[in-house]
Tab-separated table of C-alpha atoms in Angstrom:
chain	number	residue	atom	x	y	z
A	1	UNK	CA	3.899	-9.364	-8.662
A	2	UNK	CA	3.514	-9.233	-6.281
A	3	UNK	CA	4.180	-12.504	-4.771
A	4	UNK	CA	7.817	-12.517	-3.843
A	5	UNK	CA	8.892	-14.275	-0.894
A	6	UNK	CA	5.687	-13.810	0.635
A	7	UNK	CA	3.653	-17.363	1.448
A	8	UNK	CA	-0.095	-16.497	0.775
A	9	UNK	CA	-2.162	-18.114	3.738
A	10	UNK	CA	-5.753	-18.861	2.795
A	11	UNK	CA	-7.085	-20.497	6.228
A	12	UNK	CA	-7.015	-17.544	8.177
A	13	UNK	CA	-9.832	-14.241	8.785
A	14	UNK	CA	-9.527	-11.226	9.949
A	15	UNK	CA	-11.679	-8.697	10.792
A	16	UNK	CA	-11.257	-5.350	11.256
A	17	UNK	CA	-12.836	-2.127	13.511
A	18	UNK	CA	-12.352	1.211	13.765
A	19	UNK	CA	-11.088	2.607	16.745
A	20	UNK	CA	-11.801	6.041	18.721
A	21	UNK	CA	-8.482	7.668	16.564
A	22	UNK	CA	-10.058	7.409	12.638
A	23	UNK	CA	-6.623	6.336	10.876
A	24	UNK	CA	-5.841	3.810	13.476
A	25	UNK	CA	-7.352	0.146	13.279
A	26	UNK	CA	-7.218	-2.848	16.006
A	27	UNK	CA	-6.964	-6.051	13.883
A	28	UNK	CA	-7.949	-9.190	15.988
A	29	UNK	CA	-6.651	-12.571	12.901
A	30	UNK	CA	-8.890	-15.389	14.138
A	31	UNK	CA	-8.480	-18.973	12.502
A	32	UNK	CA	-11.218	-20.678	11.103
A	33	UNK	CA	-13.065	-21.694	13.675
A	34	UNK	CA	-13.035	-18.731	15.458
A	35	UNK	CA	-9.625	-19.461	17.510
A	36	UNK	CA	-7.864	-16.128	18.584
A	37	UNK	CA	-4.514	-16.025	16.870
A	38	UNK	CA	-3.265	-12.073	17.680
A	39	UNK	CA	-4.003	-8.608	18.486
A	40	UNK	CA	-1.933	-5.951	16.547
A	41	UNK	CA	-2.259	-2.528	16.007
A	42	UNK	CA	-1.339	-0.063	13.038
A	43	UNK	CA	-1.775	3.328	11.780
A	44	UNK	CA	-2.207	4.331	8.380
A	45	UNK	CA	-1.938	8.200	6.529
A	46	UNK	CA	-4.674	10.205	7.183
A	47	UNK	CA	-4.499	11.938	4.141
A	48	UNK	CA	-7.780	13.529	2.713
A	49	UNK	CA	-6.422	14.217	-0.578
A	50	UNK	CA	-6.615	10.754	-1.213
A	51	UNK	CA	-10.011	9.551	-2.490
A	52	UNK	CA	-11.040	6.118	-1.387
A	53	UNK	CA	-11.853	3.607	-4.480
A	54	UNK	CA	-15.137	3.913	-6.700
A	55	UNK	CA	-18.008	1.846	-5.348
A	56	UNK	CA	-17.933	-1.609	-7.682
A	57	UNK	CA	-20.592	-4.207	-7.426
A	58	UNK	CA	-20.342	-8.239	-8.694
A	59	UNK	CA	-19.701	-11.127	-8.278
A	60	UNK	CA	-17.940	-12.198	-5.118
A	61	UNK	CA	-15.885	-15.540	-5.120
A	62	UNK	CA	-12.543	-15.282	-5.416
A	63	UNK	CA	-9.712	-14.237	-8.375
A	64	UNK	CA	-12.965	-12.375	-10.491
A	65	UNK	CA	-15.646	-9.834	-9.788
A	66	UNK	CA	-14.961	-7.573	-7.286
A	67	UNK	CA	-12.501	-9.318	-5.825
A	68	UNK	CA	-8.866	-9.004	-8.329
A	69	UNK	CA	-5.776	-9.114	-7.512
A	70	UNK	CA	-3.013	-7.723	-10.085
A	71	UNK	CA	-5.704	-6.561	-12.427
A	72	UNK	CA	-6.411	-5.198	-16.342
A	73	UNK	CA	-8.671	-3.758	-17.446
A	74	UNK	CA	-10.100	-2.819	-20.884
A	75	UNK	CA	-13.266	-1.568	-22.402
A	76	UNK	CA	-14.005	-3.610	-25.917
A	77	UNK	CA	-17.663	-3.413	-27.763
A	78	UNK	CA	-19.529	-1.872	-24.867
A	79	UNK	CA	-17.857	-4.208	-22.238
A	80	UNK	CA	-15.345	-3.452	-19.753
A	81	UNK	CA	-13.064	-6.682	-19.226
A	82	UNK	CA	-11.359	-7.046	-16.054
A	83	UNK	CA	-8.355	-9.810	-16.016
A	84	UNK	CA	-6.813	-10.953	-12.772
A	85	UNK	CA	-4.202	-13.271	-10.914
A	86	UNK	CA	-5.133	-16.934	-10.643
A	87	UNK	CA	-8.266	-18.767	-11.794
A	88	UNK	CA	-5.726	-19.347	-15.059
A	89	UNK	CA	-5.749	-15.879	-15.655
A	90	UNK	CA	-9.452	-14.963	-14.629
A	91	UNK	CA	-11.899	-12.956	-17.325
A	92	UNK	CA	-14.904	-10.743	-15.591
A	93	UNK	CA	-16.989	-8.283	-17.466
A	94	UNK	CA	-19.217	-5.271	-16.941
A	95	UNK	CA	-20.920	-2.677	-18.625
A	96	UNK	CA	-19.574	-0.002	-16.578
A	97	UNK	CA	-16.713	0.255	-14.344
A	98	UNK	CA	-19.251	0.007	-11.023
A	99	UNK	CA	-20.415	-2.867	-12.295
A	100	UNK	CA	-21.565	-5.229	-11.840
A	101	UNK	CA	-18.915	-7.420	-12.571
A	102	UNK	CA	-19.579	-10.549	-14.114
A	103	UNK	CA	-17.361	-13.817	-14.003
A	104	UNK	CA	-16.814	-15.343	-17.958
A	105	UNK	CA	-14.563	-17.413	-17.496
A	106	UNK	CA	-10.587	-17.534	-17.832
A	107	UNK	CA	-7.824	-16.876	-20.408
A	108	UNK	CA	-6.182	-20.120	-20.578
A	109	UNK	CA	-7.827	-23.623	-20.638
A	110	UNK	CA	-5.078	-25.542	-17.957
A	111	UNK	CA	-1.830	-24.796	-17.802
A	112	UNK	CA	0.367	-22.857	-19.888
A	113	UNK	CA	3.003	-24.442	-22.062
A	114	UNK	CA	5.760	-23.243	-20.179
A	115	UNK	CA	8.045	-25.627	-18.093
A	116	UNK	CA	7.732	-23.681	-15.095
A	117	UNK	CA	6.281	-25.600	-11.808
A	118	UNK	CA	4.111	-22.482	-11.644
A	119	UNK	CA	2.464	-22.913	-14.996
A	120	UNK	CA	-0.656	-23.953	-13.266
A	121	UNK	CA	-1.271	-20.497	-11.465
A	122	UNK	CA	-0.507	-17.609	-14.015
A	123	UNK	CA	-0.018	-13.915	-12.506
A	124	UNK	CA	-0.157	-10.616	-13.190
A	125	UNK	CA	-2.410	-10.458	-16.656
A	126	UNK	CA	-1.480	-7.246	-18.808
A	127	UNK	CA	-4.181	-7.355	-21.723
A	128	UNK	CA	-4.121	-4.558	-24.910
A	129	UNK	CA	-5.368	-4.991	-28.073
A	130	UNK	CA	-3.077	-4.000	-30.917
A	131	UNK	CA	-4.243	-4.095	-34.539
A	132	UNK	CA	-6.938	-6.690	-34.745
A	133	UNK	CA	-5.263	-9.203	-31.999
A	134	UNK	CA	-5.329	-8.869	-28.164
A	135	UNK	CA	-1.933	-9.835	-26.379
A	136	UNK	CA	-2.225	-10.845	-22.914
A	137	UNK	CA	1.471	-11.427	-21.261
A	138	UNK	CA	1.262	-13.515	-18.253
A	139	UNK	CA	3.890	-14.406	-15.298
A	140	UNK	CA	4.484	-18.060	-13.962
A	141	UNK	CA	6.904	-18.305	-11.259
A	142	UNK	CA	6.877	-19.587	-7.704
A	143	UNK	CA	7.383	-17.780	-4.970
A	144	UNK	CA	10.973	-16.533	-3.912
A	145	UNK	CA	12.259	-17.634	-7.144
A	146	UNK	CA	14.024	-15.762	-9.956
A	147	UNK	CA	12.890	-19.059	-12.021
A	148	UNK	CA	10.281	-17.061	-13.726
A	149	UNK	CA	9.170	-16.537	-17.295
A	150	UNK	CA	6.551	-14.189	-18.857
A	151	UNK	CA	4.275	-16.042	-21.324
A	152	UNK	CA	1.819	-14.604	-24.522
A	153	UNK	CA	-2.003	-15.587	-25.409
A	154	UNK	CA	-3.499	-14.258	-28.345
A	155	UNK	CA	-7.179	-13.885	-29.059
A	156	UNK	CA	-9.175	-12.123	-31.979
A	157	UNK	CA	-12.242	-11.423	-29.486
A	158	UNK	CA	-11.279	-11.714	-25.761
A	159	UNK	CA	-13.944	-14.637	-24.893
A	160	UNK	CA	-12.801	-17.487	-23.246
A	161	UNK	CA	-12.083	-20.214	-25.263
A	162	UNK	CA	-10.808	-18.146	-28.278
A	163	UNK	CA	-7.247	-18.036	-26.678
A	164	UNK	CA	-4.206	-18.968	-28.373
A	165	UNK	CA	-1.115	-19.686	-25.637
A	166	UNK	CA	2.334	-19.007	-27.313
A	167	UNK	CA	4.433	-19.736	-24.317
A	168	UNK	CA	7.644	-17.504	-23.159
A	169	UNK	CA	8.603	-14.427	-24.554
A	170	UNK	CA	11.357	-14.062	-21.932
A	171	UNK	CA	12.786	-15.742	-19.495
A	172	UNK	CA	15.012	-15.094	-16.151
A	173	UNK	CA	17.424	-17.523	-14.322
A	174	UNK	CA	20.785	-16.894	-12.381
A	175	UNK	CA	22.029	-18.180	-15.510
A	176	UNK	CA	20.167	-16.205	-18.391
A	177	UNK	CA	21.257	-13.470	-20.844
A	178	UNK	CA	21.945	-9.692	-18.623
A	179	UNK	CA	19.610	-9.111	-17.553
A	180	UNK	CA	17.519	-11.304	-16.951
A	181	UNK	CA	20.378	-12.687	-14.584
A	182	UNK	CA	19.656	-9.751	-12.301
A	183	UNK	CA	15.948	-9.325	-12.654
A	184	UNK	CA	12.958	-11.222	-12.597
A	185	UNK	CA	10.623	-12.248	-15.467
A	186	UNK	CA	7.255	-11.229	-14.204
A	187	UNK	CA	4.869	-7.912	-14.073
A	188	UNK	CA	4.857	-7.802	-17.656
A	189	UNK	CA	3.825	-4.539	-19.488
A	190	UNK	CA	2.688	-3.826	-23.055
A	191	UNK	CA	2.745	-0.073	-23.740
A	192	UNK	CA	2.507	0.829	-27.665
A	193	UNK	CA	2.080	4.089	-28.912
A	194	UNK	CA	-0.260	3.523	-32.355
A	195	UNK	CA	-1.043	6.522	-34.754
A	196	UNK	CA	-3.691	5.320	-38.009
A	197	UNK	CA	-3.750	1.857	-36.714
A	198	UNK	CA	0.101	1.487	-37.002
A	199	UNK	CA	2.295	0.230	-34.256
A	200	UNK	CA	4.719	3.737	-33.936
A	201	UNK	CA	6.709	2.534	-30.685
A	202	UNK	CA	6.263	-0.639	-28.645
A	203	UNK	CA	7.990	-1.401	-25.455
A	204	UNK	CA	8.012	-4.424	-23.152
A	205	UNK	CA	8.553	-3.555	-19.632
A	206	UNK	CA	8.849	-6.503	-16.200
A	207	UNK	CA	10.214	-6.457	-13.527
A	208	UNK	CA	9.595	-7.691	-9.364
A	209	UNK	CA	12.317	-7.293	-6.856
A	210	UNK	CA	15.970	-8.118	-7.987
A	211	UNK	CA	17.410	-5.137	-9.696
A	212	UNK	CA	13.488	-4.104	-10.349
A	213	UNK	CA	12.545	-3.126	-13.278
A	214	UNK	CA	13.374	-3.101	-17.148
A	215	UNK	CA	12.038	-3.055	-20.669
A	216	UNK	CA	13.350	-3.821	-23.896
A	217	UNK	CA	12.092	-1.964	-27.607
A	218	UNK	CA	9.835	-4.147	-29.088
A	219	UNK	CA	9.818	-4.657	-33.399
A	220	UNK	CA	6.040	-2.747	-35.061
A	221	UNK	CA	4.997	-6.222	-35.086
A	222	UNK	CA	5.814	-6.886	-31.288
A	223	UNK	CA	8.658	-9.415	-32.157
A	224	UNK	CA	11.777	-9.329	-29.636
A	225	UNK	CA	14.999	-8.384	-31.891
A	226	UNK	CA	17.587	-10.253	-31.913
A	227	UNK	CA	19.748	-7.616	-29.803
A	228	UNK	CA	16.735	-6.311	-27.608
A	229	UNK	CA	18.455	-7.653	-24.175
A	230	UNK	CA	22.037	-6.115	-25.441
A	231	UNK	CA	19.923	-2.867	-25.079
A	232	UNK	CA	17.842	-3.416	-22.525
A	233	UNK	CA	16.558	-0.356	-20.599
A	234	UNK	CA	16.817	0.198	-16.679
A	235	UNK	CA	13.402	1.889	-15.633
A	236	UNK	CA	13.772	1.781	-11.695
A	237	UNK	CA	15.821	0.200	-9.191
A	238	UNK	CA	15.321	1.191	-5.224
A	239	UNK	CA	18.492	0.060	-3.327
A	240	UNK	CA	17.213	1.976	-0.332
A	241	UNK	CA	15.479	-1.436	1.122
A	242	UNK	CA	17.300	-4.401	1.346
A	243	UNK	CA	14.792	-6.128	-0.524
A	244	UNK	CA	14.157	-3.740	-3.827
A	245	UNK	CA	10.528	-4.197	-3.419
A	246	UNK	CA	9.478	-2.530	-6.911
A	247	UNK	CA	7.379	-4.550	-9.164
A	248	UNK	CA	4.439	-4.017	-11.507
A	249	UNK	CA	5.348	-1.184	-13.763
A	250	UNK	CA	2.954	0.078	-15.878
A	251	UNK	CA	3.685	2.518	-18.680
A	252	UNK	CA	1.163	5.370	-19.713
A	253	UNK	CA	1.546	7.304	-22.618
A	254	UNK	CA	-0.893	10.307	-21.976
A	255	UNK	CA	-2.352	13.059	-24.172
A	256	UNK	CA	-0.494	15.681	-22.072
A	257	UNK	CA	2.634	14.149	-24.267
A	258	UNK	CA	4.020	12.596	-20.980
A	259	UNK	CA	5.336	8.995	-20.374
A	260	UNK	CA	4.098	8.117	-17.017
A	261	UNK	CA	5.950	5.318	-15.085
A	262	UNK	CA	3.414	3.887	-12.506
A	263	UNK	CA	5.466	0.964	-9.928
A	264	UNK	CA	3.904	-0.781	-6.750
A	265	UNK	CA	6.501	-0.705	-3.642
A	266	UNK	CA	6.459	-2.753	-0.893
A	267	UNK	CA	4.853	-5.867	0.419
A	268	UNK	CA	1.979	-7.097	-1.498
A	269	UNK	CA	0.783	-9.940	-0.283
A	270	UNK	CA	-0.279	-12.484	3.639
A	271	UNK	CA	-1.419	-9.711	5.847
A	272	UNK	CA	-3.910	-12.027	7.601
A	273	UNK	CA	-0.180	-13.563	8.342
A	274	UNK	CA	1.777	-10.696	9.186
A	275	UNK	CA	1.815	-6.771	8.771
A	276	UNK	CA	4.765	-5.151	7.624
A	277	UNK	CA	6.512	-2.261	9.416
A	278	UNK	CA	4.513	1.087	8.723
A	279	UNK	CA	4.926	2.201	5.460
A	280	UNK	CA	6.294	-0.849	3.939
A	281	UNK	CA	2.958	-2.362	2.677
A	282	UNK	CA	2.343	-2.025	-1.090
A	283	UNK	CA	1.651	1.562	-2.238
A	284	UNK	CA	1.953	3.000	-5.926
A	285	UNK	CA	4.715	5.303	-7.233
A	286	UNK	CA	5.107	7.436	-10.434
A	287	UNK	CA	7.532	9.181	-12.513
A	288	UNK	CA	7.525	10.933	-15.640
A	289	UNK	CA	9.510	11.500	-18.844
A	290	UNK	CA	9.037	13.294	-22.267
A	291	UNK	CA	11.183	9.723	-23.875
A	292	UNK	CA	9.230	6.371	-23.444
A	293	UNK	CA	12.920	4.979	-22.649
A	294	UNK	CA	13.570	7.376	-19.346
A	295	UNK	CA	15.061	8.461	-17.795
A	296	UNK	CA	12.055	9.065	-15.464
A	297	UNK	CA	11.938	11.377	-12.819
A	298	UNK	CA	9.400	11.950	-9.241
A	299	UNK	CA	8.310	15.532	-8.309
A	300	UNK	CA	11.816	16.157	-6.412
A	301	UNK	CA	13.769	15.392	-9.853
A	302	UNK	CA	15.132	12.018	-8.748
A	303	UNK	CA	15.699	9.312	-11.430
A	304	UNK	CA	13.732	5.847	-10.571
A	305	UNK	CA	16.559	4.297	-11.570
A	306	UNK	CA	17.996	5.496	-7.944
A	307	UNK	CA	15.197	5.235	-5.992
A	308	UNK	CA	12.953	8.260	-6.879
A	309	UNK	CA	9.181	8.025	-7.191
A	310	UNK	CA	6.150	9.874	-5.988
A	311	UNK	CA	3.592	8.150	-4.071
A	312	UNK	CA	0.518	9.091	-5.370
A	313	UNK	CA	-1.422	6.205	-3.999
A	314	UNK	CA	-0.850	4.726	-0.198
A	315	UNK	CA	-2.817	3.169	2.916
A	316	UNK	CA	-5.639	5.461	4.353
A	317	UNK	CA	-8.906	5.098	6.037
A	318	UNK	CA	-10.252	1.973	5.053
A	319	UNK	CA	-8.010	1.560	2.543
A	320	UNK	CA	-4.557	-0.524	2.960
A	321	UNK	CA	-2.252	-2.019	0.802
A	322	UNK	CA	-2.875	-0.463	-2.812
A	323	UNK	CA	-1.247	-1.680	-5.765
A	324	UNK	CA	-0.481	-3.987	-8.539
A	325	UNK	CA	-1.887	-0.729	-11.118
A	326	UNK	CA	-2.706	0.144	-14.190
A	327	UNK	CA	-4.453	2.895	-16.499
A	328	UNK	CA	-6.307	3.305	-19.606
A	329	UNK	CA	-7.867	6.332	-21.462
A	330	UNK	CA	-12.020	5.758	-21.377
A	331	UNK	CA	-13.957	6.205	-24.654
A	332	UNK	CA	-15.174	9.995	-23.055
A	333	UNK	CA	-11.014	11.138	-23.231
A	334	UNK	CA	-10.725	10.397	-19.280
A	335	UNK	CA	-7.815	8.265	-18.065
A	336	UNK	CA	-8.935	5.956	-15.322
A	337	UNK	CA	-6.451	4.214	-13.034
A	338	UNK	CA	-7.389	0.807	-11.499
A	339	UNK	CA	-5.669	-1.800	-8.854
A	340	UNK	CA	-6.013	-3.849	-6.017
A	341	UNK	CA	-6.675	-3.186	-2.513
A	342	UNK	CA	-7.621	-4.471	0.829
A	343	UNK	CA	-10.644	-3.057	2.313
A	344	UNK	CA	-9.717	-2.888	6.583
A	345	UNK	CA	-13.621	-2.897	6.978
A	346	UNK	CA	-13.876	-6.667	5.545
A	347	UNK	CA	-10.866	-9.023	5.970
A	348	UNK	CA	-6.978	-8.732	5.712
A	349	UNK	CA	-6.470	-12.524	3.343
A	350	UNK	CA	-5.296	-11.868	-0.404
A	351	UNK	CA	-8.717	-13.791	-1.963
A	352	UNK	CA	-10.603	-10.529	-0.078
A	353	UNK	CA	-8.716	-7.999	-1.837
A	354	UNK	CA	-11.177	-5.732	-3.779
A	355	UNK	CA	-11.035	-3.686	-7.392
A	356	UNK	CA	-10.341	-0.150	-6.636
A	357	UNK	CA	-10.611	2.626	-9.637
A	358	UNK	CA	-10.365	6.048	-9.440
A	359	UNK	CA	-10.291	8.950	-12.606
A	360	UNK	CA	-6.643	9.941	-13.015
A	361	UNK	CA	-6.243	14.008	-13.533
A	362	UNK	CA	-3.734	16.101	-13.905
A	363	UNK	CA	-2.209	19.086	-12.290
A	364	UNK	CA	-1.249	22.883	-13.661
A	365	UNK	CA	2.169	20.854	-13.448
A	366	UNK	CA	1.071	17.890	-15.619
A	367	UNK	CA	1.581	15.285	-12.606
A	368	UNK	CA	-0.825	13.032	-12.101
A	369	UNK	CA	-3.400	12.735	-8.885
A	370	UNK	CA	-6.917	10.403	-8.394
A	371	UNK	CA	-9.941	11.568	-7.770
């Protein structure tokens, strides 16, 4: 999610310019009123095999439009419909995936149900439509806490208003059921496999910090059995950082036959506050696996479960920070990959963070690369 143990701090600008060395930017964070706060300095990967984002166009106020952050995306009667962190889980639509991007409103009307003292703010939207119902799984948490639970709003036509909220599907505290003792109930991910409009497989995946990420097997008509959590699945775990920073996992079941397990890793969130170390700001991972239940493996054959995963995404050239991914096949066959990103050019604060999308293709080796 994306927001663990990092305080998010909205009074503060930054601006950003490029200096003689291309990869290298001078960041001068200046309060409100204009105040100098700090001068730092950082270097990010020069790496021209990384496209920057698609050009997207919108509307501009924060948590919709261009500006996400943890965002879905799905394409429904002609429409493209981008969800995102806060604004109650905020809706924006579009004709095409440039835009422009219009704000419609939000999933849920107030809070959710859930007794949570985050109900109010919603995270990390993961929207699908299975059948004739869309299922949009939701986080509420506060930050630093393992208190967390992942909530469910149904709709028969994605519009605002037409949302149903069902409250928690699952639920972690020091004292829950294994795992959800040792993991944290947020980043939730649908992925369901459907042949003739029949649910084949269905998984449930979450996971943020803690022992990362996990996923139960989900009934055809997306119930939790009774013994899912006895048989819980570990998808990745990174004990190479103190902190385990893997979160939002995203499962993509592609044509090649593939699984594809897509994580963000690092630190997400409060740059305008403070930069992490080189290398430790958010930046997406994938491994792959023939078995939607793992165990899945990076280009060098090591298991996520113990710390493998290919970066495939990172900092570069204007670009810093990306994550919080997902992916969806387009109506033309073409899988498209989407997230969230900071653009160094504008500001370094979380409501500035921008929709990035890129076409996901594949190599003579079936692993995935954007473009």
């Amino acid at each position: 999610m994306r927001f663990f143990l990092i305080a998010c701090f909205w009074g503060a600008a930054a601006v950003a310019k490029e200096s003689v060395e291309p990869s290298t930017y001078d960041l001068l964070n200046n309060s409100v009123g204009g105040t100098y706060v700090r001068e730092s300095q950082f270097t990010v990967a020069n790496t021209p095999d990384w496209p920057l984002p698609k050009p997207v166009t919108g509307d501009t106020d924060p948590w919709g439009g261009v500006h996400v952050h943890d965002p879905c995306i799905l394409k429904h009667d002609g429409y493209y419909y981008s969800f995102t962190t806060h604004n109650l889980v905020g809706i924006s639509r579009a004709k095409s995936m440039e835009g422009p991007w219009e704000k419609i409103g939000s999933v849920l009307e107030g809070s959710s149900i859930i007794n949570n003292t985050g109900s109010a703010d919603p995270w990390a939207p993961d929207v699908h439509k299975v059948g004739d119902t869309f299922y949009c799984y939701y986080s509420v948490s506060t930050f630093g806490s393992q208190n967390s639970s992942i909530g469910l709003a149904t709709s028969k036509t994605l519009e605002p208003g037409s949302w149903t909220d069902h409250g928690p599907v699952l639920t972690s505290t020091p004292d829950a059921q294994f795992p959800l003792n040792d993991s944290n109930a947020i980043d939730a991910n649908l992925m369901v496999v459907e042949k003739k409009n029949e649910v084949k497989e269905a998984y449930l995946l979450w996971g943020s910090f803690w022992s990362n990420i996990w996923g139960v097997k989900l009934n055809e008509d997306l119930s939790m059995p009774e013994d899912a959590l006895d048989n819980a699945i570990h998808y990745a775990y990174d004990s190479t950082i103190d902190t385990h920073p893997v979160e939002g996992p995203y499962l993509h079941h592609a044509r090649n036959g593939y699984y594809y397990l897509f994580v963000s890793n690092g630190v997400c969130c409060g740059y305008n506050n403070s930069l992490p170390d080189a290398g430790r700001e958010y930046k997406i991972l994938v491994g792959r696996s023939k078995n939607p239940e793992g165990p899945f493996l990076d280009k060098n054959g090591i298991d996520m479960v113990n710390g493998g995963g290919s970066r495939i995404y990172g900092s570069h050239g204007i670009v810093y920070g990306p994550g919080g991914q997902g992916v969806f096949t387009d109506d033309n066959g073409e899988d498209i990959i989407y997230y969230h990103y900071v653009d160094l050019r504008v500001s370094l604060i979380d409501e500035d963070k921008r929709l990035g999308w890129n076409y996901l293709k594949y190599d003579k080796d079936d692993w995935p690369y954007l473009v």
